[in-house]
Amino acid sequence: MVLFSAEPILGAPGQSPPARVPNKGEPDNQPSMETKKIGLAIHGGAGTIEPSNMTPEREREYRTGLERALTAGYEILKRGGSSLDATEAAVRALEDDPHFNAGKGSVFTSAGTNEMDAAIMDGKTLAAGAVASLKHIKNPINLARLVMEKSGHVMMDGEGAEAFAKENGIELVDQKYFFTQERWDALQKMKAAEKNRTSGTGEKFLITDQDRHGTVGAVALDQNGNLAAATSTGGTTSKRPGRVGDSPVIGAGTYANNDTCAVSATGDGEYFIRATVARDVSALMEYRGMSLKEAAQAALDKVAKLGGTGGLIAIDHQGNVALPFNTAGMYRGYVDPDGKFVIEIYR
């Protein structure tokens, strides 16, 4: 159970709470207000993430980024804010952190450009917004929510999505905003490795999952019992321009339904699309009566059977959390029942 409770303050220190008059027919010993459960989990991507490949300084930087995202979402939930606001804020914090493959830290396409995808979904209404192939939007998750609430559509992409952003007051940024030396170097390694593979020179290049891909996401339960999920990514290094992964595909990389759960996935996007992972977690709970943990693992096993790797985070309508992955590690964090942040990287 990954929950924490938000209980009303009944009085100042040293004062007794005001007497409560029970309603007719209501037992006198009933509590004055039901304790409301809230929950939050985030991820920053799954892959071959091992301590041997991580310096202490770099690990601290990743943990700090995850903590910053948890804080952004938790503060909203703690004040009684919505799960939509919490997931959007948590993902936005990760988009602003160049360590993660979303927003500022997005990887490069084979053409040397950045193309970003994102999605958000409201478990109360099943409303959703998604964007793909963005090149000039600082925080794609903000535009995804705008699409959900203002466009009348579910998904928009490319120039049309950016024109819609501009019409609604979202500032477009130059592509140079997304440049980071680490991501540029990863692209050069990928290109060199492919060239050597086709030419048969045999020179080896160490290509890590950190070089290849990554995603960020958040799932939350608010005091009103509403679930939400949000996901954002820069895609995969050296992808063909125009390639879209699972993150903005509702039911593949992102899904939320108050009756079951909220899910955000990360990994080999093509496999998550084919396995309809996020919706499958919900469907297994709804139609087969599985627990969140069982359903999340079963959906991820489908990905593995197809040959894909990755992970997901999920939270159900009771606040239970599951964070399965089939890789060596996954950047992840959640808030425990006591309000303590738990941040993990390795298996």
mmCIF file of N, CA and C in Angstrom, residues 86-212:
data_model
loop_
_atom_site.group_PDB
_atom_site.id
_atom_site.type_symbol
_atom_site.label_atom_id
_atom_site.label_comp_id
_atom_site.label_asym_id
_atom_site.label_seq_id
_atom_site.Cartn_x
_atom_site.Cartn_y
_atom_site.Cartn_z
ATOM 1 N N ALA A 86 -1.552 17.209 -10.071
ATOM 2 C CA ALA A 86 -0.379 16.583 -9.452
ATOM 3 C C ALA A 86 0.480 15.868 -10.492
ATOM 4 N N THR A 87 -0.158 15.095 -11.373
ATOM 5 C CA THR A 87 0.626 14.368 -12.380
ATOM 6 C C THR A 87 1.250 15.321 -13.384
ATOM 7 N N GLU A 88 0.514 16.347 -13.763
ATOM 8 C CA GLU A 88 1.064 17.331 -14.706
ATOM 9 C C GLU A 88 2.282 18.028 -14.104
ATOM 10 N N ALA A 89 2.186 18.415 -12.835
ATOM 11 C CA ALA A 89 3.289 19.115 -12.171
ATOM 12 C C ALA A 89 4.511 18.213 -12.015
ATOM 13 N N ALA A 90 4.288 16.960 -11.648
ATOM 14 C CA ALA A 90 5.405 16.028 -11.471
ATOM 15 C C ALA A 90 6.125 15.781 -12.796
ATOM 16 N N VAL A 91 5.355 15.576 -13.856
ATOM 17 C CA VAL A 91 5.967 15.336 -15.167
ATOM 18 C C VAL A 91 6.665 16.595 -15.671
ATOM 19 N N ARG A 92 6.060 17.740 -15.443
ATOM 20 C CA ARG A 92 6.692 18.991 -15.873
ATOM 21 C C ARG A 92 8.061 19.180 -15.200
ATOM 22 N N ALA A 93 8.175 18.800 -13.938
ATOM 23 C CA ALA A 93 9.452 18.904 -13.239
ATOM 24 C C ALA A 93 10.501 18.005 -13.885
ATOM 25 N N LEU A 94 10.090 16.828 -14.335
ATOM 26 C CA LEU A 94 11.016 15.916 -14.998
ATOM 27 C C LEU A 94 11.357 16.398 -16.409
ATOM 28 N N GLU A 95 10.399 17.045 -17.083
ATOM 29 C CA GLU A 95 10.686 17.622 -18.403
ATOM 30 C C GLU A 95 11.718 18.742 -18.305
ATOM 31 N N ASP A 96 11.753 19.429 -17.188
ATOM 32 C CA ASP A 96 12.690 20.541 -17.005
ATOM 33 C C ASP A 96 14.082 20.076 -16.586
ATOM 34 N N ASP A 97 14.222 18.790 -16.293
ATOM 35 C CA ASP A 97 15.488 18.232 -15.825
ATOM 36 C C ASP A 97 16.208 17.548 -16.987
ATOM 37 N N PRO A 98 17.384 18.027 -17.400
ATOM 38 C CA PRO A 98 18.070 17.455 -18.565
ATOM 39 C C PRO A 98 18.559 16.024 -18.382
ATOM 40 N N HIS A 99 18.478 15.485 -17.162
ATOM 41 C CA HIS A 99 18.896 14.103 -16.947
ATOM 42 C C HIS A 99 17.901 13.099 -17.524
ATOM 43 N N PHE A 100 16.670 13.544 -17.761
ATOM 44 C CA PHE A 100 15.621 12.621 -18.200
ATOM 45 C C PHE A 100 15.208 12.929 -19.640
ATOM 46 N N ASN A 101 14.838 11.866 -20.353
ATOM 47 C CA ASN A 101 14.520 11.980 -21.775
ATOM 48 C C ASN A 101 13.087 12.465 -21.979
ATOM 49 N N ALA A 102 12.905 13.748 -21.767
ATOM 50 C CA ALA A 102 11.616 14.422 -21.972
ATOM 51 C C ALA A 102 11.892 15.913 -21.874
ATOM 52 N N GLY A 103 11.183 16.726 -22.641
ATOM 53 C CA GLY A 103 11.420 18.154 -22.556
ATOM 54 C C GLY A 103 12.878 18.509 -22.775
ATOM 55 N N LYS A 104 13.473 19.202 -21.829
ATOM 56 C CA LYS A 104 14.843 19.700 -21.937
ATOM 57 C C LYS A 104 15.865 18.603 -22.253
ATOM 58 N N GLY A 105 15.669 17.407 -21.727
ATOM 59 C CA GLY A 105 16.643 16.333 -21.917
ATOM 60 C C GLY A 105 16.332 15.389 -23.059
ATOM 61 N N SER A 106 15.481 15.793 -24.000
ATOM 62 C CA SER A 106 15.046 14.900 -25.072
ATOM 63 C C SER A 106 16.199 14.483 -25.983
ATOM 64 N N VAL A 107 16.122 13.248 -26.446
ATOM 65 C CA VAL A 107 17.136 12.708 -27.359
ATOM 66 C C VAL A 107 16.922 13.275 -28.765
ATOM 67 N N PHE A 108 17.894 13.008 -29.656
ATOM 68 C CA PHE A 108 17.848 13.513 -31.023
ATOM 69 C C PHE A 108 17.389 12.438 -32.001
ATOM 70 N N THR A 109 16.684 12.890 -33.037
ATOM 71 C CA THR A 109 16.318 11.998 -34.134
ATOM 72 C C THR A 109 17.533 11.792 -35.038
ATOM 73 N N SER A 110 17.387 10.934 -36.041
ATOM 74 C CA SER A 110 18.483 10.705 -36.980
ATOM 75 C C SER A 110 18.820 11.964 -37.772
ATOM 76 N N ALA A 111 17.863 12.903 -37.839
ATOM 77 C CA ALA A 111 18.087 14.156 -38.557
ATOM 78 C C ALA A 111 18.692 15.233 -37.659
ATOM 79 N N GLY A 112 18.961 14.894 -36.399
ATOM 80 C CA GLY A 112 19.553 15.854 -35.481
ATOM 81 C C GLY A 112 18.566 16.839 -34.898
ATOM 82 N N THR A 113 17.280 16.469 -34.895
ATOM 83 C CA THR A 113 16.237 17.310 -34.312
ATOM 84 C C THR A 113 15.664 16.639 -33.078
ATOM 85 N N ASN A 114 14.839 17.366 -32.344
ATOM 86 C CA ASN A 114 14.145 16.803 -31.184
ATOM 87 C C ASN A 114 12.660 16.748 -31.494
ATOM 88 N N GLU A 115 12.037 15.591 -31.252
ATOM 89 C CA GLU A 115 10.604 15.424 -31.463
ATOM 90 C C GLU A 115 10.012 14.753 -30.230
ATOM 91 N N MET A 116 9.086 15.442 -29.574
ATOM 92 C CA MET A 116 8.594 15.016 -28.270
ATOM 93 C C MET A 116 7.112 14.636 -28.294
ATOM 94 N N ASP A 117 6.774 13.676 -27.444
ATOM 95 C CA ASP A 117 5.402 13.184 -27.316
ATOM 96 C C ASP A 117 4.975 13.256 -25.851
ATOM 97 N N ALA A 118 3.678 13.390 -25.610
ATOM 98 C CA ALA A 118 3.175 13.393 -24.231
ATOM 99 C C ALA A 118 1.685 13.097 -24.220
ATOM 100 N N ALA A 119 1.186 12.661 -23.066
ATOM 101 C CA ALA A 119 -0.244 12.403 -22.900
ATOM 102 C C ALA A 119 -0.630 12.548 -21.439
ATOM 103 N N ILE A 120 -1.913 12.870 -21.222
ATOM 104 C CA ILE A 120 -2.467 12.937 -19.867
ATOM 105 C C ILE A 120 -3.898 12.426 -19.939
ATOM 106 N N MET A 121 -4.351 11.760 -18.854
ATOM 107 C CA MET A 121 -5.704 11.205 -18.867
ATOM 108 C C MET A 121 -6.356 11.358 -17.501
ATOM 109 N N ASP A 122 -7.636 11.697 -17.532
ATOM 110 C CA ASP A 122 -8.454 11.911 -16.343
ATOM 111 C C ASP A 122 -9.271 10.648 -16.074
ATOM 112 N N GLY A 123 -9.006 9.978 -14.952
ATOM 113 C CA GLY A 123 -9.708 8.744 -14.642
ATOM 114 C C GLY A 123 -11.174 8.935 -14.306
ATOM 115 N N LYS A 124 -11.565 10.152 -13.937
ATOM 116 C CA LYS A 124 -12.964 10.409 -13.578
ATOM 117 C C LYS A 124 -13.867 10.419 -14.810
ATOM 118 N N THR A 125 -13.425 11.058 -15.869
ATOM 119 C CA THR A 125 -14.256 11.237 -17.061
ATOM 120 C C THR A 125 -13.783 10.436 -18.271
ATOM 121 N N LEU A 126 -12.596 9.852 -18.179
ATOM 122 C CA LEU A 126 -11.920 9.185 -19.296
ATOM 123 C C LEU A 126 -11.550 10.172 -20.400
ATOM 124 N N ALA A 127 -11.548 11.452 -20.078
ATOM 125 C CA ALA A 127 -11.042 12.443 -21.016
ATOM 126 C C ALA A 127 -9.529 12.301 -21.107
ATOM 127 N N ALA A 128 -8.990 12.562 -22.295
ATOM 128 C CA ALA A 128 -7.550 12.422 -22.492
ATOM 129 C C ALA A 128 -7.055 13.426 -23.519
ATOM 130 N N GLY A 129 -5.794 13.789 -23.383
ATOM 131 C CA GLY A 129 -5.153 14.662 -24.354
ATOM 132 C C GLY A 129 -3.769 14.141 -24.660
ATOM 133 N N ALA A 130 -3.390 14.175 -25.938
ATOM 134 C CA ALA A 130 -2.090 13.656 -26.342
ATOM 135 C C ALA A 130 -1.502 14.517 -27.454
ATOM 136 N N VAL A 131 -0.184 14.616 -27.469
ATOM 137 C CA VAL A 131 0.531 15.367 -28.497
ATOM 138 C C VAL A 131 1.726 14.557 -28.967
ATOM 139 N N ALA A 132 2.102 14.747 -30.219
ATOM 140 C CA ALA A 132 3.215 13.985 -30.775
ATOM 141 C C ALA A 132 4.015 14.842 -31.759
ATOM 142 N N SER A 133 5.271 14.481 -31.920
ATOM 143 C CA SER A 133 6.177 15.119 -32.889
ATOM 144 C C SER A 133 6.294 16.627 -32.673
ATOM 145 N N LEU A 134 6.370 17.036 -31.408
ATOM 146 C CA LEU A 134 6.553 18.449 -31.085
ATOM 147 C C LEU A 134 8.026 18.822 -31.187
ATOM 148 N N LYS A 135 8.297 20.020 -31.702
ATOM 149 C CA LYS A 135 9.679 20.466 -31.850
ATOM 150 C C LYS A 135 9.993 21.746 -31.080
ATOM 151 N N HIS A 136 8.965 22.473 -30.647
ATOM 152 C CA HIS A 136 9.212 23.788 -30.066
ATOM 153 C C HIS A 136 8.427 24.049 -28.783
ATOM 154 N N ILE A 137 7.942 23.003 -28.138
ATOM 155 C CA ILE A 137 7.146 23.162 -26.913
ATOM 156 C C ILE A 137 7.993 22.778 -25.705
ATOM 157 N N LYS A 138 8.236 23.730 -24.831
ATOM 158 C CA LYS A 138 9.105 23.514 -23.670
ATOM 159 C C LYS A 138 8.588 22.406 -22.778
ATOM 160 N N ASN A 139 7.293 22.403 -22.499
ATOM 161 C CA ASN A 139 6.684 21.386 -21.642
ATOM 162 C C ASN A 139 5.533 20.714 -22.377
ATOM 163 N N PRO A 140 5.799 19.640 -23.099
ATOM 164 C CA PRO A 140 4.766 18.942 -23.858
ATOM 165 C C PRO A 140 3.566 18.513 -23.028
ATOM 166 N N ILE A 141 3.773 18.195 -21.746
ATOM 167 C CA ILE A 141 2.657 17.732 -20.920
ATOM 168 C C ILE A 141 1.616 18.841 -20.742
ATOM 169 N N ASN A 142 2.054 20.107 -20.717
ATOM 170 C CA ASN A 142 1.117 21.218 -20.616
ATOM 171 C C ASN A 142 0.222 21.290 -21.848
ATOM 172 N N LEU A 143 0.823 21.070 -23.014
ATOM 173 C CA LEU A 143 0.040 21.110 -24.242
ATOM 174 C C LEU A 143 -0.902 19.918 -24.324
ATOM 175 N N ALA A 144 -0.481 18.757 -23.843
ATOM 176 C CA ALA A 144 -1.355 17.584 -23.837
ATOM 177 C C ALA A 144 -2.619 17.876 -23.028
ATOM 178 N N ARG A 145 -2.457 18.509 -21.895
ATOM 179 C CA ARG A 145 -3.639 18.840 -21.081
ATOM 180 C C ARG A 145 -4.515 19.885 -21.777
ATOM 181 N N LEU A 146 -3.891 20.827 -22.453
ATOM 182 C CA LEU A 146 -4.647 21.832 -23.181
ATOM 183 C C LEU A 146 -5.468 21.189 -24.301
ATOM 184 N N VAL A 147 -4.882 20.222 -24.980
ATOM 185 C CA VAL A 147 -5.613 19.487 -26.013
ATOM 186 C C VAL A 147 -6.830 18.794 -25.407
ATOM 187 N N MET A 148 -6.648 18.186 -24.240
ATOM 188 C CA MET A 148 -7.737 17.490 -23.569
ATOM 189 C C MET A 148 -8.876 18.444 -23.204
ATOM 190 N N GLU A 149 -8.516 19.612 -22.713
ATOM 191 C CA GLU A 149 -9.530 20.501 -22.139
ATOM 192 C C GLU A 149 -10.075 21.550 -23.109
ATOM 193 N N LYS A 150 -9.344 21.878 -24.169
ATOM 194 C CA LYS A 150 -9.737 23.014 -25.006
ATOM 195 C C LYS A 150 -9.944 22.699 -26.488
ATOM 196 N N SER A 151 -9.482 21.552 -26.965
ATOM 197 C CA SER A 151 -9.475 21.347 -28.417
ATOM 198 C C SER A 151 -10.684 20.595 -28.961
ATOM 199 N N GLY A 152 -11.307 19.770 -28.134
ATOM 200 C CA GLY A 152 -12.351 18.888 -28.641
ATOM 201 C C GLY A 152 -11.789 17.627 -29.265
ATOM 202 N N HIS A 153 -10.474 17.486 -29.239
ATOM 203 C CA HIS A 153 -9.809 16.301 -29.785
ATOM 204 C C HIS A 153 -9.094 15.544 -28.666
ATOM 205 N N VAL A 154 -8.568 14.379 -29.016
ATOM 206 C CA VAL A 154 -7.735 13.622 -28.082
ATOM 207 C C VAL A 154 -6.263 13.765 -28.435
ATOM 208 N N MET A 155 -5.915 13.677 -29.714
ATOM 209 C CA MET A 155 -4.508 13.732 -30.105
ATOM 210 C C MET A 155 -4.286 14.741 -31.224
ATOM 211 N N MET A 156 -3.215 15.516 -31.078
ATOM 212 C CA MET A 156 -2.768 16.432 -32.120
ATOM 213 C C MET A 156 -1.264 16.265 -32.276
ATOM 214 N N ASP A 157 -0.760 16.520 -33.495
ATOM 215 C CA ASP A 157 0.675 16.343 -33.674
ATOM 216 C C ASP A 157 1.294 17.455 -34.512
ATOM 217 N N GLY A 158 2.626 17.498 -34.453
ATOM 218 C CA GLY A 158 3.421 18.356 -35.308
ATOM 219 C C GLY A 158 3.021 19.816 -35.340
ATOM 220 N N GLU A 159 3.037 20.379 -36.558
ATOM 221 C CA GLU A 159 2.793 21.802 -36.729
ATOM 222 C C GLU A 159 1.387 22.201 -36.276
ATOM 223 N N GLY A 160 0.407 21.332 -36.495
ATOM 224 C CA GLY A 160 -0.951 21.647 -36.064
ATOM 225 C C GLY A 160 -1.051 21.786 -34.560
ATOM 226 N N ALA A 161 -0.380 20.887 -33.840
ATOM 227 C CA ALA A 161 -0.384 20.955 -32.377
ATOM 228 C C ALA A 161 0.310 22.219 -31.896
ATOM 229 N N GLU A 162 1.398 22.594 -32.556
ATOM 230 C CA GLU A 162 2.137 23.780 -32.135
ATOM 231 C C GLU A 162 1.386 25.059 -32.480
ATOM 232 N N ALA A 163 0.652 25.051 -33.580
ATOM 233 C CA ALA A 163 -0.184 26.205 -33.906
ATOM 234 C C ALA A 163 -1.286 26.370 -32.865
ATOM 235 N N PHE A 164 -1.867 25.241 -32.436
ATOM 236 C CA PHE A 164 -2.891 25.265 -31.389
ATOM 237 C C PHE A 164 -2.298 25.801 -30.093
ATOM 238 N N ALA A 165 -1.066 25.410 -29.786
ATOM 239 C CA ALA A 165 -0.392 25.901 -28.585
ATOM 240 C C ALA A 165 -0.237 27.416 -28.633
ATOM 241 N N LYS A 166 0.223 27.905 -29.771
ATOM 242 C CA LYS A 166 0.446 29.351 -29.917
ATOM 243 C C LYS A 166 -0.854 30.120 -29.796
ATOM 244 N N GLU A 167 -1.922 29.588 -30.376
ATOM 245 C CA GLU A 167 -3.240 30.233 -30.298
ATOM 246 C C GLU A 167 -3.726 30.338 -28.857
ATOM 247 N N ASN A 168 -3.258 29.438 -28.015
ATOM 248 C CA ASN A 168 -3.728 29.390 -26.625
ATOM 249 C C ASN A 168 -2.686 29.894 -25.627
ATOM 250 N N GLY A 169 -1.738 30.656 -26.132
ATOM 251 C CA GLY A 169 -0.816 31.352 -25.243
ATOM 252 C C GLY A 169 0.383 30.575 -24.767
ATOM 253 N N ILE A 170 0.649 29.402 -25.338
ATOM 254 C CA ILE A 170 1.853 28.657 -24.978
ATOM 255 C C ILE A 170 3.009 29.117 -25.861
ATOM 256 N N GLU A 171 4.052 29.566 -25.240
ATOM 257 C CA GLU A 171 5.205 30.093 -25.972
ATOM 258 C C GLU A 171 5.987 28.972 -26.651
ATOM 259 N N LEU A 172 6.346 29.184 -27.887
ATOM 260 C CA LEU A 172 7.201 28.240 -28.600
ATOM 261 C C LEU A 172 8.661 28.628 -28.362
ATOM 262 N N VAL A 173 9.526 27.643 -28.238
ATOM 263 C CA VAL A 173 10.944 27.901 -27.987
ATOM 264 C C VAL A 173 11.773 27.399 -29.162
ATOM 265 N N ASP A 174 12.941 27.966 -29.315
ATOM 266 C CA ASP A 174 13.863 27.532 -30.357
ATOM 267 C C ASP A 174 14.370 26.136 -30.049
ATOM 268 N N GLN A 175 14.675 25.369 -31.095
ATOM 269 C CA GLN A 175 15.155 24.002 -30.874
ATOM 270 C C GLN A 175 16.443 23.956 -30.057
ATOM 271 N N LYS A 176 17.202 25.021 -30.084
ATOM 272 C CA LYS A 176 18.462 25.010 -29.325
ATOM 273 C C LYS A 176 18.216 24.871 -27.823
ATOM 274 N N TYR A 177 16.996 25.183 -27.356
ATOM 275 C CA TYR A 177 16.678 24.999 -25.946
ATOM 276 C C TYR A 177 16.858 23.550 -25.525
ATOM 277 N N PHE A 178 16.580 22.618 -26.441
ATOM 278 C CA PHE A 178 16.613 21.194 -26.102
ATOM 279 C C PHE A 178 17.994 20.567 -26.271
ATOM 280 N N PHE A 179 18.965 21.327 -26.717
ATOM 281 C CA PHE A 179 20.297 20.755 -26.937
ATOM 282 C C PHE A 179 21.013 20.474 -25.623
ATOM 283 N N THR A 180 21.449 19.229 -25.461
ATOM 284 C CA THR A 180 22.369 18.877 -24.384
ATOM 285 C C THR A 180 23.506 18.068 -24.998
ATOM 286 N N GLN A 181 24.692 18.294 -24.537
ATOM 287 C CA GLN A 181 25.855 17.633 -25.124
ATOM 288 C C GLN A 181 25.768 16.123 -24.982
ATOM 289 N N GLU A 182 25.256 15.660 -23.861
ATOM 290 C CA GLU A 182 25.157 14.221 -23.623
ATOM 291 C C GLU A 182 24.267 13.545 -24.666
ATOM 292 N N ARG A 183 23.119 14.150 -24.963
ATOM 293 C CA ARG A 183 22.208 13.560 -25.948
ATOM 294 C C ARG A 183 22.796 13.643 -27.354
ATOM 295 N N TRP A 184 23.510 14.735 -27.648
ATOM 296 C CA TRP A 184 24.138 14.869 -28.962
ATOM 297 C C TRP A 184 25.229 13.802 -29.138
ATOM 298 N N ASP A 185 26.018 13.589 -28.102
ATOM 299 C CA ASP A 185 27.069 12.560 -28.158
ATOM 300 C C ASP A 185 26.458 11.177 -28.333
ATOM 301 N N ALA A 186 25.324 10.935 -27.704
ATOM 302 C CA ALA A 186 24.659 9.639 -27.844
ATOM 303 C C ALA A 186 24.238 9.410 -29.286
ATOM 304 N N LEU A 187 23.751 10.453 -29.935
ATOM 305 C CA LEU A 187 23.368 10.328 -31.347
ATOM 306 C C LEU A 187 24.580 9.983 -32.207
ATOM 307 N N GLN A 188 25.705 10.643 -31.946
ATOM 308 C CA GLN A 188 26.910 10.363 -32.733
ATOM 309 C C GLN A 188 27.384 8.920 -32.529
ATOM 310 N N LYS A 189 27.282 8.432 -31.308
ATOM 311 C CA LYS A 189 27.645 7.030 -31.049
ATOM 312 C C LYS A 189 26.732 6.074 -31.799
ATOM 313 N N MET A 190 25.449 6.375 -31.799
ATOM 314 C CA MET A 190 24.492 5.525 -32.503
ATOM 315 C C MET A 190 24.781 5.515 -34.000
ATOM 316 N N LYS A 191 25.060 6.662 -34.566
ATOM 317 C CA LYS A 191 25.356 6.750 -35.998
ATOM 318 C C LYS A 191 26.644 6.010 -36.345
ATOM 319 N N ALA A 192 27.659 6.171 -35.486
ATOM 320 C CA ALA A 192 28.931 5.494 -35.735
ATOM 321 C C ALA A 192 28.775 3.983 -35.627
ATOM 322 N N ALA A 193 28.000 3.536 -34.636
ATOM 323 C CA ALA A 193 27.789 2.098 -34.467
ATOM 324 C C ALA A 193 27.058 1.507 -35.664
ATOM 325 N N GLU A 194 26.058 2.215 -36.177
ATOM 326 C CA GLU A 194 25.312 1.741 -37.339
ATOM 327 C C GLU A 194 26.202 1.720 -38.588
ATOM 328 N N LYS A 195 27.013 2.738 -38.750
ATOM 329 C CA LYS A 195 27.919 2.792 -39.900
ATOM 330 C C LYS A 195 28.916 1.639 -39.865
ATOM 331 N N ASN A 196 29.453 1.378 -38.695
ATOM 332 C CA ASN A 196 30.412 0.279 -38.578
ATOM 333 C C ASN A 196 29.752 -1.082 -38.747
ATOM 334 N N ARG A 197 28.497 -1.180 -38.319
ATOM 335 C CA ARG A 197 27.790 -2.448 -38.491
ATOM 336 C C ARG A 197 27.575 -2.762 -39.961
ATOM 337 N N THR A 198 27.199 -1.751 -40.720
ATOM 338 C CA THR A 198 26.924 -1.968 -42.138
ATOM 339 C C THR A 198 28.203 -2.101 -42.960
ATOM 340 N N SER A 199 29.275 -1.433 -42.517
ATOM 341 C CA SER A 199 30.531 -1.508 -43.264
ATOM 342 C C SER A 199 31.375 -2.707 -42.874
ATOM 343 N N GLY A 200 31.047 -3.295 -41.704
ATOM 344 C CA GLY A 200 31.764 -4.482 -41.265
ATOM 345 C C GLY A 200 33.141 -4.222 -40.705
ATOM 346 N N THR A 201 33.402 -3.001 -40.220
ATOM 347 C CA THR A 201 34.731 -2.699 -39.671
ATOM 348 C C THR A 201 34.965 -3.392 -38.335
ATOM 349 N N GLY A 202 33.894 -3.673 -37.616
ATOM 350 C CA GLY A 202 34.023 -4.417 -36.374
ATOM 351 C C GLY A 202 34.335 -3.568 -35.163
ATOM 352 N N GLU A 203 34.494 -2.263 -35.312
ATOM 353 C CA GLU A 203 34.766 -1.410 -34.159
ATOM 354 C C GLU A 203 33.555 -1.392 -33.235
ATOM 355 N N LYS A 204 33.797 -1.512 -31.939
ATOM 356 C CA LYS A 204 32.714 -1.621 -30.970
ATOM 357 C C LYS A 204 32.410 -0.270 -30.317
ATOM 358 N N PHE A 205 31.135 -0.007 -30.121
ATOM 359 C CA PHE A 205 30.699 1.177 -29.392
ATOM 360 C C PHE A 205 29.749 0.725 -28.289
ATOM 361 N N LEU A 206 29.972 1.232 -27.084
ATOM 362 C CA LEU A 206 29.102 0.896 -25.966
ATOM 363 C C LEU A 206 27.871 1.798 -26.018
ATOM 364 N N ILE A 207 26.740 1.197 -26.376
ATOM 365 C CA ILE A 207 25.486 1.937 -26.462
ATOM 366 C C ILE A 207 24.612 1.502 -25.292
ATOM 367 N N THR A 208 24.343 2.423 -24.375
ATOM 368 C CA THR A 208 23.543 2.095 -23.203
ATOM 369 C C THR A 208 22.069 2.451 -23.432
ATOM 370 N N ASP A 209 21.200 1.932 -22.556
ATOM 371 C CA ASP A 209 19.795 2.304 -22.630
ATOM 372 C C ASP A 209 19.617 3.801 -22.401
ATOM 373 N N GLN A 210 20.512 4.380 -21.595
ATOM 374 C CA GLN A 210 20.458 5.815 -21.352
ATOM 375 C C GLN A 210 20.710 6.580 -22.647
ATOM 376 N N ASP A 211 21.573 6.011 -23.507
ATOM 377 C CA ASP A 211 21.823 6.612 -24.814
ATOM 378 C C ASP A 211 20.626 6.449 -25.744
ATOM 379 N N ARG A 212 19.921 5.326 -25.646
ATOM 380 C CA ARG A 212 18.916 4.968 -26.645
ATOM 381 C C ARG A 212 17.547 5.584 -26.414
#
